[in-house]
Every structure is written in C-alpha cells, then in structure tokens.
C-alpha cells in the first residue's frame, strides 16, 4: 500500500478516469473510493479545497 500526496487537479482526474464506488463527507475532509482502470483500487482523502492524498489499495 502506498500513500501519495495529490493536488486538486490530480484528484479530479483520478475520479474522471475511474468509477466512483462510494463517497463519505466528514466535517474536515471527504473520502472517496475509486476503481481505476490501470491503478486499481484507490482511496482519495480530500480537504475542503480538493487537495489531499491518494492511497493505492492492494487487491
């Protein structure tokens, strides 16, 4: 498993390229799970400005 910093544009691109499985909004951040065609399972953690981290999950 890897955690990679990602800016708002990268986060948006990953969501557009993949299929969103689920989203959960919290007060300080949002968590989105995405099935990406080449990267596999991704967990995106975003702040209010769209910046955050991408977690590559193993199959």
PDB file of C-alpha atoms in Angstrom:
ATOM      1  CA  UNK A   1       0.000   0.000   0.000  1.00  0.00           C
ATOM      2  CA  UNK A   2       1.270   3.482  -0.846  1.00  0.00           C
ATOM      3  CA  UNK A   3       0.143   6.973   0.208  1.00  0.00           C
ATOM      4  CA  UNK A   4       0.833   9.737  -2.314  1.00  0.00           C
ATOM      5  CA  UNK A   5       0.180  13.481  -1.934  1.00  0.00           C
ATOM      6  CA  UNK A   6      -2.157  14.781  -4.642  1.00  0.00           C
ATOM      7  CA  UNK A   7      -3.386  18.225  -5.622  1.00  0.00           C
ATOM      8  CA  UNK A   8      -6.961  19.052  -6.574  1.00  0.00           C
ATOM      9  CA  UNK A   9      -6.375  18.550 -10.325  1.00  0.00           C
ATOM     10  CA  UNK A  10      -4.909  15.064  -9.837  1.00  0.00           C
ATOM     11  CA  UNK A  11      -7.820  14.108  -7.567  1.00  0.00           C
ATOM     12  CA  UNK A  12     -10.351  15.294 -10.150  1.00  0.00           C
ATOM     13  CA  UNK A  13      -8.546  13.437 -12.952  1.00  0.00           C
ATOM     14  CA  UNK A  14      -8.497  10.180 -10.981  1.00  0.00           C
ATOM     15  CA  UNK A  15     -12.236  10.452 -10.342  1.00  0.00           C
ATOM     16  CA  UNK A  16     -12.917  11.177 -14.030  1.00  0.00           C
ATOM     17  CA  UNK A  17     -10.758   8.270 -15.243  1.00  0.00           C
ATOM     18  CA  UNK A  18     -12.163   5.729 -12.806  1.00  0.00           C
ATOM     19  CA  UNK A  19     -15.507   4.591 -11.425  1.00  0.00           C
ATOM     20  CA  UNK A  20     -16.535   6.037  -8.057  1.00  0.00           C
ATOM     21  CA  UNK A  21     -17.588   3.225  -5.734  1.00  0.00           C
ATOM     22  CA  UNK A  22     -18.543   5.302  -2.669  1.00  0.00           C
ATOM     23  CA  UNK A  23     -18.134   8.725  -1.051  1.00  0.00           C
ATOM     24  CA  UNK A  24     -18.411   9.875   2.551  1.00  0.00           C
ATOM     25  CA  UNK A  25     -18.283  13.543   3.595  1.00  0.00           C
ATOM     26  CA  UNK A  26     -16.925  14.461   7.016  1.00  0.00           C
ATOM     27  CA  UNK A  27     -16.649  17.913   8.548  1.00  0.00           C
ATOM     28  CA  UNK A  28     -12.950  18.353   7.752  1.00  0.00           C
ATOM     29  CA  UNK A  29     -12.458  16.006   4.780  1.00  0.00           C
ATOM     30  CA  UNK A  30     -14.093  13.731   2.187  1.00  0.00           C
ATOM     31  CA  UNK A  31     -13.206  10.095   1.475  1.00  0.00           C
ATOM     32  CA  UNK A  32     -13.874   8.635  -1.976  1.00  0.00           C
ATOM     33  CA  UNK A  33     -13.200   5.092  -3.147  1.00  0.00           C
ATOM     34  CA  UNK A  34     -12.492   4.691  -6.846  1.00  0.00           C
ATOM     35  CA  UNK A  35     -11.895   1.714  -9.126  1.00  0.00           C
ATOM     36  CA  UNK A  36      -9.290   2.993 -11.631  1.00  0.00           C
ATOM     37  CA  UNK A  37      -8.685   1.046 -14.874  1.00  0.00           C
ATOM     38  CA  UNK A  38      -4.879   0.979 -14.526  1.00  0.00           C
ATOM     39  CA  UNK A  39      -4.178   1.816 -10.866  1.00  0.00           C
ATOM     40  CA  UNK A  40      -6.813  -0.493  -9.357  1.00  0.00           C
ATOM     41  CA  UNK A  41      -8.470   0.314  -6.033  1.00  0.00           C
ATOM     42  CA  UNK A  42      -7.868   3.883  -4.842  1.00  0.00           C
ATOM     43  CA  UNK A  43      -8.881   5.727  -1.690  1.00  0.00           C
ATOM     44  CA  UNK A  44      -8.912   9.509  -2.066  1.00  0.00           C
ATOM     45  CA  UNK A  45      -8.855  11.732   1.035  1.00  0.00           C
ATOM     46  CA  UNK A  46      -9.583  15.389   0.202  1.00  0.00           C
ATOM     47  CA  UNK A  47      -9.688  18.606   2.193  1.00  0.00           C
ATOM     48  CA  UNK A  48     -12.170  21.413   1.506  1.00  0.00           C
ATOM     49  CA  UNK A  49     -10.004  22.689  -1.381  1.00  0.00           C
ATOM     50  CA  UNK A  50      -9.732  19.294  -3.117  1.00  0.00           C
ATOM     51  CA  UNK A  51      -6.122  18.658  -2.093  1.00  0.00           C
ATOM     52  CA  UNK A  52      -5.131  15.593  -0.114  1.00  0.00           C
ATOM     53  CA  UNK A  53      -3.778  12.094  -0.510  1.00  0.00           C
ATOM     54  CA  UNK A  54      -4.303   9.097  -2.734  1.00  0.00           C
ATOM     55  CA  UNK A  55      -3.960   5.621  -1.232  1.00  0.00           C
ATOM     56  CA  UNK A  56      -3.358   2.697  -3.578  1.00  0.00           C
ATOM     57  CA  UNK A  57      -5.001  -0.347  -2.014  1.00  0.00           C
ATOM     58  CA  UNK A  58      -3.954  -3.866  -2.873  1.00  0.00           C
ATOM     59  CA  UNK A  59      -6.430  -6.260  -4.434  1.00  0.00           C
TER      60      UNK A  59
END
